[in-house]
């Protein structure tokens, strides 16, 4: 008898072969199924409760995927592509997962029948390239020359991104805000320069866009209420110093020899603080912001001299204040000069809901803005924030890359038709596989219809017919349960979103298809996965 | 197709797990999820329903450690209920945000949301897509708020004639337990707000209004002090109980020998040294007291304490003092007396002293409790409402009720458009929405009708709580509204004989009503949009 060879550590799970591939595909489809219903304007939301009992209500594919805590190794790739889509373009996270799931579903019968997965991968790659070429070919460039027109087209992109979200009823209101916000940024369009603050209460329409910085009143000591709460053209000192009476060194100990010295030390300590405060006062600053706490002595000192101060300002707010008002964060007061201090036209404290907010408006270098969100409940505002984030990302993308295509399933239908035409000209197995790719693309309009409760077969047939006749922008019309020219209807998306979604989806699909063995070390994660060992399990010869 | 949350099987019938701890997770989806949510939300709404209106009843809440709260303030009830269910939590937040923004109408908003969901359930049963219902509601809410704009009246806020303001504060207080001294409370609330209001900026800083309560006496003894009341007494029993025209030093430094903050060690090696130290401390004390005296202060208010020795010294020097006064109070005193908070004795100058016409100590009944009242100040921008009542629960409820009333007055100062209460605006909006409904050709028409029905839930609940026959009363009022084209007709809860709310002076702010409708619609939309719930199995 042959001796047993133990190759892998005891307890290692490994599985391989075709059955492993099929099993992975099934897992991915299960994941795709759970975000399926969130697609489109009639998509529903998911409520996910985590172990701490905190609820998240979302319609954003990436958020849902993140919350689901997927452990299946193959299914995790889908989570990753959703995340990468979110990071790269910010929108279309649901469609990318759906597309990847559908690509795998379409290829499953071929795998079962014995088509080699490498052939499939090759065909899918080819199809993806064809699609990207086609998108670039038919995408329409929005002109930047006409200011009003350019703005209008950006607004349309923002509106499309928001149409599937909770706030779609207010999209006319928000699209202007989003575009305003993005246009305010400088050329690099850094996202963190748009601050989003949430205040419960009020209607969505009470949301306001501040051209400058706004942040919540920080914790204050006695004396704060006596400080003036509004200034015109104040100088703003931004500090990173603790203005408090405290031990200068934590680890120091003073030995006092006699009583007279004792008083000197006390005076010296006060001297240090007062020195700092005096310097700030002399610099002419009217508003003092610090990342570190500003104590009661300092608060009272400032209120005595008609100055305003806020301690423990969050770092990002301070950064945005610099962007808006100029100046820089100082770690010493010795260097307070006009050049290192910021300024703005108007500073005031205002009540919003139950909180008081500090507003810095009319800033000279306003390359930043703040959106103060209002809404009925925390979850509601969280979701609004995510939706606005998506819309902002889309507008940024549209600005950087000015080609757009029609949404609502129109571009997918057109690509599907194009691929089908191409596939006919290819001899060999690839014909079938590219056909499968074409069919997979139809999942987007199909799902849009399903979510809205329409007869998807009927509408898809109508769409195929229109596209065959050469009407390339026809897509699903959710409002009227019909099809419509979505380019005309102003359902626009940046073409980059689509290109990125297609690339990511097909790459994920290819990745999953190319895996034929999973080796899982013991205790590297909970639960068993990937099906039980097929054939030669546990790495041992039977 | 297998879905996540249930076991998935591959082609060979072997199960595999996709999510972490999948077996411990629960999932609800589709219509089932929506129905559960509606159920939960309705349960919450029906709890609050009986608290609506002037004849609404109160609820007792017992907290885990046995504290009792009696209230009929929607937001407070919701907060105290400590709900577990996610959707119910959303309802709690709903009333909370109404409370934050408006301060009043917290019950109404929940009842409205409950009614909207109840009607949505019927529509879902009819097979209408939940999101279309939500869209329809949103459109209807827009129609309703627009209609409110047209029926709104302008309300003049005139500092010389507070009567209308008092009337509207009375509406709010009408439903509360303290309506025993209805008018008095309303006057207090109005006067308090008017005292601190910044009429130019149309803003009211509530931090300047302090509400203090003390058990004992009657509700009628509640007073508005144009100044500050602090729950402290003079540091020494022999100090005078009443000071007139006194200058006040407000100190945040202790009457103590100064101590360095840096870690230090003083070596006392000889008796001589010890005596020196002792002398130094005494000198310091005297120096401090003299400094306060020299500045011309007749009263020292300290944030920190001082020991009995210092206390004695202060008495000797005839400088009355109050110790351990909290930060917010110090601030209020400073604002009221026009003084400056002084962090260091060296900084003390006569210009920084505050001034009060009268500082006196209040004693209550037979108890030893004393409170200090600082009145007739330079600046009356800080006021205190001092509530008396027979027990703690009444006082707490009175505080909440006054807060509601003050919010109403504040809202009137901010936005002086009003509608009349008593369910009149709801009935009128309902009629307007029904009228619009017939003009809509799509499925949203059903949602419009449902919205109109839901709006009637408020007058219905009002009538029911007042012991009237709800349907009968509502239909009668509705018919009269149409016949007389008068949107001010509402439910006559107090049985005064006329349903005209304008005559009854039942006033609500337009802003508050609009908020109620918008917030409730928003929340309903969110709940209707959820079709999938995942949670750990032991929850939900």
Short mmCIF file of C-alpha atoms in Angstrom, two decimals, chain A residues 53-448:
data_model
loop_
_atom_site.label_atom_id
_atom_site.label_comp_id
_atom_site.label_asym_id
_atom_site.label_seq_id
_atom_site.Cartn_x
_atom_site.Cartn_y
_atom_site.Cartn_z
CA UNK A 53 -28.48 47.41 17.56
CA UNK A 54 -27.68 50.39 15.36
CA UNK A 55 -29.81 50.55 12.29
CA UNK A 56 -28.72 51.73 8.89
CA UNK A 57 -31.22 52.41 6.19
CA UNK A 58 -29.67 52.61 2.80
CA UNK A 59 -30.14 52.28 -0.87
CA UNK A 60 -26.48 52.62 -1.69
CA UNK A 61 -25.02 49.37 -2.96
CA UNK A 62 -21.59 49.89 -1.46
CA UNK A 63 -23.00 50.73 1.97
CA UNK A 64 -25.20 47.65 2.01
CA UNK A 65 -22.34 45.42 0.92
CA UNK A 66 -20.12 46.83 3.61
CA UNK A 67 -22.75 46.24 6.27
CA UNK A 68 -23.45 42.68 5.22
CA UNK A 69 -20.18 41.30 6.51
CA UNK A 70 -19.66 38.75 3.81
CA UNK A 71 -17.30 35.88 4.62
CA UNK A 72 -17.51 33.76 1.50
CA UNK A 73 -14.18 34.28 -0.27
CA UNK A 74 -15.55 34.46 -3.78
CA UNK A 75 -18.45 36.61 -2.79
CA UNK A 76 -16.06 39.03 -1.17
CA UNK A 77 -14.74 40.05 -4.56
CA UNK A 78 -18.13 41.51 -5.30
CA UNK A 79 -18.01 43.52 -2.11
CA UNK A 80 -14.62 44.77 -3.17
CA UNK A 81 -15.73 45.89 -6.59
CA UNK A 82 -18.65 47.72 -5.06
CA UNK A 83 -16.22 49.48 -2.75
CA UNK A 84 -13.83 50.30 -5.56
CA UNK A 85 -16.65 51.67 -7.68
CA UNK A 86 -17.63 53.79 -4.71
CA UNK A 87 -14.11 55.08 -4.27
CA UNK A 88 -13.48 55.67 -7.93
CA UNK A 89 -16.72 57.18 -9.14
CA UNK A 90 -19.00 57.16 -6.13
CA UNK A 91 -22.11 56.02 -7.92
CA UNK A 92 -23.33 52.96 -9.75
CA UNK A 93 -22.34 50.62 -6.96
CA UNK A 94 -25.49 48.59 -7.21
CA UNK A 95 -25.26 48.20 -10.96
CA UNK A 96 -21.68 46.99 -10.83
CA UNK A 97 -22.58 44.18 -8.42
CA UNK A 98 -25.65 43.30 -10.36
CA UNK A 99 -23.73 43.23 -13.60
CA UNK A 100 -21.00 41.00 -12.21
CA UNK A 101 -23.60 38.62 -10.81
CA UNK A 102 -25.39 38.48 -14.11
CA UNK A 103 -22.21 37.92 -16.13
CA UNK A 104 -21.51 34.89 -13.96
CA UNK A 105 -25.05 33.63 -14.22
CA UNK A 106 -24.97 33.75 -18.00
CA UNK A 107 -21.73 31.84 -18.19
CA UNK A 108 -22.78 29.11 -15.77
CA UNK A 109 -24.47 26.82 -18.31
CA UNK A 110 -21.40 26.97 -20.51
CA UNK A 111 -19.11 26.05 -17.65
CA UNK A 112 -21.38 23.16 -16.77
CA UNK A 113 -21.21 21.97 -20.32
CA UNK A 114 -17.46 21.98 -20.21
CA UNK A 115 -16.32 25.21 -21.84
CA UNK A 116 -12.95 26.01 -20.41
CA UNK A 117 -13.03 29.01 -18.16
CA UNK A 118 -10.02 30.59 -19.88
CA UNK A 119 -11.99 30.74 -23.10
CA UNK A 120 -14.77 32.46 -21.25
CA UNK A 121 -12.43 34.93 -19.68
CA UNK A 122 -10.92 35.77 -23.01
CA UNK A 123 -14.32 36.31 -24.56
CA UNK A 124 -15.47 38.49 -21.69
CA UNK A 125 -12.37 40.62 -21.88
CA UNK A 126 -12.91 41.10 -25.55
CA UNK A 127 -16.55 41.99 -25.01
CA UNK A 128 -15.61 44.53 -22.37
CA UNK A 129 -13.15 46.21 -24.69
CA UNK A 130 -15.75 46.33 -27.41
CA UNK A 131 -18.20 47.91 -24.99
CA UNK A 132 -15.76 50.56 -23.88
CA UNK A 133 -14.95 51.47 -27.44
CA UNK A 134 -18.61 51.70 -28.20
CA UNK A 135 -19.32 53.90 -25.20
CA UNK A 136 -16.53 56.25 -26.17
CA UNK A 137 -17.85 56.31 -29.68
CA UNK A 138 -21.43 57.20 -28.86
CA UNK A 139 -20.90 59.30 -25.74
CA UNK A 140 -21.92 62.90 -26.13
CA UNK A 141 -19.56 65.62 -24.96
CA UNK A 142 -21.08 68.43 -23.03
CA UNK A 143 -19.82 71.79 -24.10
CA UNK A 144 -18.04 73.87 -21.53
CA UNK A 145 -18.25 77.00 -23.57
CA UNK A 146 -21.75 78.00 -22.67
CA UNK A 147 -21.83 78.57 -18.94
CA UNK A 148 -25.58 78.17 -18.48
CA UNK A 149 -25.78 75.11 -20.66
CA UNK A 150 -22.84 73.49 -18.95
CA UNK A 151 -24.42 74.04 -15.59
CA UNK A 152 -27.70 72.67 -16.77
CA UNK A 153 -26.06 69.50 -17.96
CA UNK A 154 -24.22 69.05 -14.67
CA UNK A 155 -27.52 69.46 -12.87
CA UNK A 156 -29.04 66.78 -15.03
CA UNK A 157 -26.28 64.34 -14.09
CA UNK A 158 -26.79 65.12 -10.42
CA UNK A 159 -30.53 64.65 -10.76
CA UNK A 160 -30.06 61.23 -12.36
CA UNK A 161 -27.78 60.10 -9.58
CA UNK A 162 -30.32 61.18 -6.99
CA UNK A 163 -33.37 59.79 -8.70
CA UNK A 164 -33.02 56.38 -7.08
CA UNK A 165 -32.56 57.76 -3.60
CA UNK A 166 -34.82 58.72 -0.79
CA UNK A 167 -34.48 62.37 -1.69
CA UNK A 168 -35.62 62.07 -5.27
CA UNK A 169 -38.72 64.11 -4.50
CA UNK A 170 -36.44 67.03 -3.71
CA UNK A 171 -33.97 66.44 -6.46
CA UNK A 172 -34.70 69.74 -8.15
CA UNK A 173 -33.79 71.44 -4.94
CA UNK A 174 -30.70 69.38 -4.27
CA UNK A 175 -29.29 69.27 -7.78
CA UNK A 176 -28.70 73.01 -7.71
CA UNK A 177 -27.10 72.73 -4.32
CA UNK A 178 -24.81 69.92 -5.37
CA UNK A 179 -23.67 71.69 -8.50
CA UNK A 180 -23.16 74.93 -6.59
CA UNK A 181 -21.12 73.08 -4.04
CA UNK A 182 -18.88 71.40 -6.57
CA UNK A 183 -18.42 74.52 -8.68
CA UNK A 184 -17.22 76.32 -5.60
CA UNK A 185 -14.23 74.03 -5.24
CA UNK A 186 -10.93 74.67 -6.90
CA UNK A 187 -9.69 72.80 -9.91
CA UNK A 188 -8.59 69.67 -8.09
CA UNK A 189 -12.09 69.23 -6.71
CA UNK A 190 -11.07 67.80 -3.34
CA UNK A 191 -14.06 66.10 -1.81
CA UNK A 192 -13.19 66.81 1.78
CA UNK A 193 -13.62 70.51 1.15
CA UNK A 194 -17.36 69.97 1.08
CA UNK A 195 -18.41 69.63 4.67
CA UNK A 196 -21.69 67.98 5.49
CA UNK A 197 -23.26 68.72 8.86
CA UNK A 198 -26.42 67.09 10.09
CA UNK A 199 -28.99 68.75 12.30
CA UNK A 200 -32.13 66.85 13.20
CA UNK A 201 -35.42 68.61 12.68
CA UNK A 202 -36.79 70.66 9.86
CA UNK A 203 -37.74 69.55 6.41
CA UNK A 204 -35.34 68.51 3.70
CA UNK A 205 -35.96 71.83 1.99
CA UNK A 206 -34.51 73.60 5.00
CA UNK A 207 -31.14 72.20 4.07
CA UNK A 208 -28.78 75.01 3.30
CA UNK A 209 -25.56 75.48 1.49
CA UNK A 210 -23.11 77.78 3.19
CA UNK A 211 -20.51 79.39 1.00
CA UNK A 212 -17.82 79.10 3.53
CA UNK A 213 -17.57 77.16 6.73
CA UNK A 214 -20.10 76.28 9.36
CA UNK A 215 -19.60 74.14 12.38
CA UNK A 216 -21.43 73.34 15.53
CA UNK A 217 -20.82 75.37 18.62
CA UNK A 218 -18.10 73.65 20.55
CA UNK A 219 -18.10 72.96 24.24
CA UNK A 220 -17.79 76.24 26.04
CA UNK A 221 -16.98 77.45 29.49
CA UNK A 222 -18.64 80.11 31.55
CA UNK A 223 -18.18 83.47 29.95
CA UNK A 224 -18.90 82.25 26.45
CA UNK A 225 -22.39 83.70 26.36
CA UNK A 226 -20.95 87.12 27.00
CA UNK A 227 -18.83 87.07 23.92
CA UNK A 228 -20.15 88.89 20.89
CA UNK A 229 -21.65 86.50 18.39
CA UNK A 230 -21.23 88.37 15.16
CA UNK A 231 -18.47 90.30 13.46
CA UNK A 232 -17.88 91.96 10.16
CA UNK A 233 -14.49 91.38 8.60
CA UNK A 234 -12.91 89.87 11.67
CA UNK A 235 -9.39 88.53 11.81
CA UNK A 236 -9.31 84.89 12.65
CA UNK A 237 -6.49 83.27 14.56
CA UNK A 238 -6.24 79.54 14.08
CA UNK A 239 -4.27 77.82 16.77
CA UNK A 240 -3.18 74.46 17.94
CA UNK A 241 -2.48 75.50 21.50
CA UNK A 242 -4.17 74.68 24.72
CA UNK A 243 -5.19 77.96 26.28
CA UNK A 244 -5.64 76.76 29.78
CA UNK A 245 -4.00 77.20 33.10
CA UNK A 246 -2.15 73.96 33.47
CA UNK A 247 1.13 72.35 34.17
CA UNK A 248 3.48 73.14 31.33
CA UNK A 249 5.19 69.80 31.69
CA UNK A 250 3.38 66.79 33.00
CA UNK A 251 6.44 65.03 34.28
CA UNK A 252 8.08 67.99 35.93
CA UNK A 253 8.17 68.54 39.63
CA UNK A 254 9.17 71.77 41.30
CA UNK A 255 10.88 71.87 44.60
CA UNK A 256 10.07 75.02 46.42
CA UNK A 257 12.54 76.09 49.00
CA UNK A 258 10.70 78.92 50.65
CA UNK A 259 7.39 80.67 50.63
CA UNK A 260 8.42 83.60 48.50
CA UNK A 261 9.40 81.27 45.71
CA UNK A 262 6.06 79.63 45.99
CA UNK A 263 4.28 82.79 44.95
CA UNK A 264 6.73 83.25 42.12
CA UNK A 265 5.87 79.93 40.61
CA UNK A 266 2.20 80.68 40.76
CA UNK A 267 2.80 84.02 39.12
CA UNK A 268 4.97 82.43 36.50
CA UNK A 269 2.28 80.00 35.55
CA UNK A 270 -0.27 82.75 35.21
CA UNK A 271 2.32 84.73 33.35
CA UNK A 272 2.70 82.04 30.71
CA UNK A 273 -1.01 81.93 30.04
CA UNK A 274 -1.51 85.67 30.12
CA UNK A 275 1.43 86.14 27.86
CA UNK A 276 -0.20 83.93 25.26
CA UNK A 277 -3.54 85.63 25.64
CA UNK A 278 -2.04 89.10 25.45
CA UNK A 279 -0.22 88.25 22.27
CA UNK A 280 -3.40 86.98 20.70
CA UNK A 281 -5.21 90.08 21.76
CA UNK A 282 -2.51 92.38 20.47
CA UNK A 283 -2.43 90.70 17.12
CA UNK A 284 -5.87 92.15 16.53
CA UNK A 285 -7.57 88.81 16.07
CA UNK A 286 -11.26 88.88 16.81
CA UNK A 287 -11.98 85.19 16.55
CA UNK A 288 -9.79 82.55 18.09
CA UNK A 289 -10.22 78.96 17.04
CA UNK A 290 -8.18 76.19 18.52
CA UNK A 291 -7.96 72.48 17.98
CA UNK A 292 -7.22 72.04 21.66
CA UNK A 293 -9.39 73.14 24.54
CA UNK A 294 -9.71 76.79 25.46
CA UNK A 295 -10.21 76.96 29.20
CA UNK A 296 -12.45 79.13 31.30
CA UNK A 297 -9.80 81.69 32.12
CA UNK A 298 -9.10 82.25 28.45
CA UNK A 299 -12.81 82.30 27.62
CA UNK A 300 -13.38 85.00 30.17
CA UNK A 301 -10.32 86.89 29.07
CA UNK A 302 -11.59 86.95 25.51
CA UNK A 303 -15.12 87.84 26.43
CA UNK A 304 -13.68 90.70 28.43
CA UNK A 305 -12.04 92.00 25.30
CA UNK A 306 -14.94 91.44 22.91
CA UNK A 307 -13.37 88.52 21.19
CA UNK A 308 -14.89 85.22 20.24
CA UNK A 309 -13.26 81.89 20.88
CA UNK A 310 -14.03 78.26 20.23
CA UNK A 311 -11.91 75.43 21.52
CA UNK A 312 -11.85 71.79 20.47
CA UNK A 313 -12.73 72.58 16.90
CA UNK A 314 -12.58 69.34 14.91
CA UNK A 315 -9.54 69.16 12.69
CA UNK A 316 -11.41 68.88 9.40
CA UNK A 317 -13.44 71.96 10.23
CA UNK A 318 -10.31 73.86 11.06
CA UNK A 319 -8.77 72.77 7.79
CA UNK A 320 -11.75 73.95 5.86
CA UNK A 321 -11.69 77.24 7.72
CA UNK A 322 -8.12 77.71 6.52
CA UNK A 323 -9.18 76.95 2.99
CA UNK A 324 -12.01 79.41 3.21
CA UNK A 325 -10.55 82.21 5.24
CA UNK A 326 -6.86 81.84 4.63
CA UNK A 327 -4.27 81.87 7.37
CA UNK A 328 -2.62 78.85 8.84
CA UNK A 329 -2.72 76.80 11.99
CA UNK A 330 -0.12 78.04 14.44
CA UNK A 331 1.38 76.12 17.28
CA UNK A 332 2.77 79.22 18.91
CA UNK A 333 1.32 82.63 19.47
CA UNK A 334 4.62 84.35 18.84
CA UNK A 335 4.08 84.24 15.12
CA UNK A 336 0.66 85.83 14.92
CA UNK A 337 0.76 88.22 12.01
CA UNK A 338 -1.81 89.42 9.56
CA UNK A 339 -0.47 87.00 7.01
CA UNK A 340 -0.99 84.02 9.25
CA UNK A 341 -4.48 85.02 10.23
CA UNK A 342 -7.56 84.41 8.18
CA UNK A 343 -10.43 86.70 7.54
CA UNK A 344 -13.96 86.58 6.24
CA UNK A 345 -16.65 89.05 5.49
CA UNK A 346 -19.04 87.96 8.13
CA UNK A 347 -18.99 85.73 11.14
CA UNK A 348 -22.05 84.91 13.15
CA UNK A 349 -23.58 82.35 15.42
CA UNK A 350 -27.00 81.14 14.43
CA UNK A 351 -29.48 78.71 15.81
CA UNK A 352 -30.30 75.76 13.59
CA UNK A 353 -32.76 73.31 15.03
CA UNK A 354 -31.67 72.78 18.59
CA UNK A 355 -28.00 73.48 17.95
CA UNK A 356 -26.11 76.68 17.58
CA UNK A 357 -23.78 76.95 14.62
CA UNK A 358 -20.84 79.19 13.83
CA UNK A 359 -20.96 80.54 10.33
CA UNK A 360 -18.05 82.01 8.43
CA UNK A 361 -19.33 83.46 5.21
CA UNK A 362 -18.13 85.66 2.41
CA UNK A 363 -14.63 84.26 2.50
CA UNK A 364 -12.03 85.69 0.16
CA UNK A 365 -10.63 82.39 -1.03
CA UNK A 366 -13.87 80.45 -0.71
CA UNK A 367 -12.79 77.16 -2.10
CA UNK A 368 -14.92 75.30 0.31
CA UNK A 369 -18.52 75.05 1.30
CA UNK A 370 -20.69 73.40 3.89
CA UNK A 371 -24.00 71.69 3.49
CA UNK A 372 -26.17 71.79 6.59
CA UNK A 373 -28.57 68.90 6.23
CA UNK A 374 -31.94 68.89 7.90
CA UNK A 375 -34.29 65.96 8.23
CA UNK A 376 -36.67 64.07 10.41
CA UNK A 377 -34.47 61.33 11.75
CA UNK A 378 -30.84 60.45 12.00
CA UNK A 379 -31.07 57.53 9.63
CA UNK A 380 -32.85 59.76 7.21
CA UNK A 381 -30.05 62.26 7.25
CA UNK A 382 -27.41 59.57 7.00
CA UNK A 383 -29.04 58.31 3.87
CA UNK A 384 -29.39 61.84 2.53
CA UNK A 385 -25.71 62.37 3.14
CA UNK A 386 -24.84 59.23 1.20
CA UNK A 387 -27.12 60.28 -1.62
CA UNK A 388 -25.60 63.73 -1.78
CA UNK A 389 -22.17 62.16 -1.71
CA UNK A 390 -23.09 60.08 -4.74
CA UNK A 391 -24.45 63.10 -6.53
CA UNK A 392 -21.41 65.19 -5.68
CA UNK A 393 -19.12 62.47 -6.96
CA UNK A 394 -21.06 62.25 -10.18
CA UNK A 395 -20.87 65.96 -10.75
CA UNK A 396 -17.14 65.91 -10.06
CA UNK A 397 -16.74 63.11 -12.54
CA UNK A 398 -18.81 64.90 -15.11
CA UNK A 399 -16.63 67.97 -14.70
CA UNK A 400 -13.39 66.10 -15.06
CA UNK A 401 -14.60 63.95 -17.84
CA UNK A 402 -17.18 65.64 -19.89
CA UNK A 403 -18.64 62.78 -21.90
CA UNK A 404 -22.08 61.57 -20.96
CA UNK A 405 -24.46 58.82 -21.95
CA UNK A 406 -28.14 58.24 -21.34
CA UNK A 407 -29.14 56.27 -18.28
CA UNK A 408 -32.24 54.29 -17.46
CA UNK A 409 -30.90 51.18 -19.15
CA UNK A 410 -30.49 52.91 -22.52
CA UNK A 411 -26.74 52.54 -22.79
CA UNK A 412 -26.88 48.93 -21.64
CA UNK A 413 -29.45 48.09 -24.28
CA UNK A 414 -27.38 49.75 -26.95
CA UNK A 415 -24.23 47.89 -25.91
CA UNK A 416 -26.16 44.67 -25.78
CA UNK A 417 -27.41 45.16 -29.30
CA UNK A 418 -23.95 46.08 -30.52
CA UNK A 419 -22.34 43.02 -28.92
CA UNK A 420 -24.97 40.75 -30.37
CA UNK A 421 -24.26 42.13 -33.82
CA UNK A 422 -20.54 41.68 -33.34
CA UNK A 423 -20.91 38.15 -32.00
CA UNK A 424 -22.56 37.05 -35.23
CA UNK A 425 -19.39 37.85 -37.10
CA UNK A 426 -17.19 35.66 -34.92
CA UNK A 427 -16.63 32.03 -35.57
CA UNK A 428 -16.05 29.72 -32.64
CA UNK A 429 -17.06 29.46 -29.03
CA UNK A 430 -16.60 33.15 -28.44
CA UNK A 431 -19.71 33.82 -30.42
CA UNK A 432 -21.83 32.22 -27.73
CA UNK A 433 -19.95 33.83 -24.89
CA UNK A 434 -20.12 37.34 -26.25
CA UNK A 435 -23.79 36.67 -26.82
CA UNK A 436 -24.00 35.76 -23.15
CA UNK A 437 -22.31 39.02 -22.25
CA UNK A 438 -24.83 40.86 -24.36
CA UNK A 439 -27.63 39.13 -22.55
CA UNK A 440 -26.12 39.90 -19.17
CA UNK A 441 -26.14 43.61 -19.95
CA UNK A 442 -29.89 43.51 -20.27
CA UNK A 443 -30.15 42.84 -16.56
CA UNK A 444 -30.03 46.55 -15.76
CA UNK A 445 -33.17 47.62 -17.67
CA UNK A 446 -34.84 44.35 -16.65
CA UNK A 447 -34.24 45.01 -13.00
CA UNK A 448 -35.37 48.61 -13.32
#
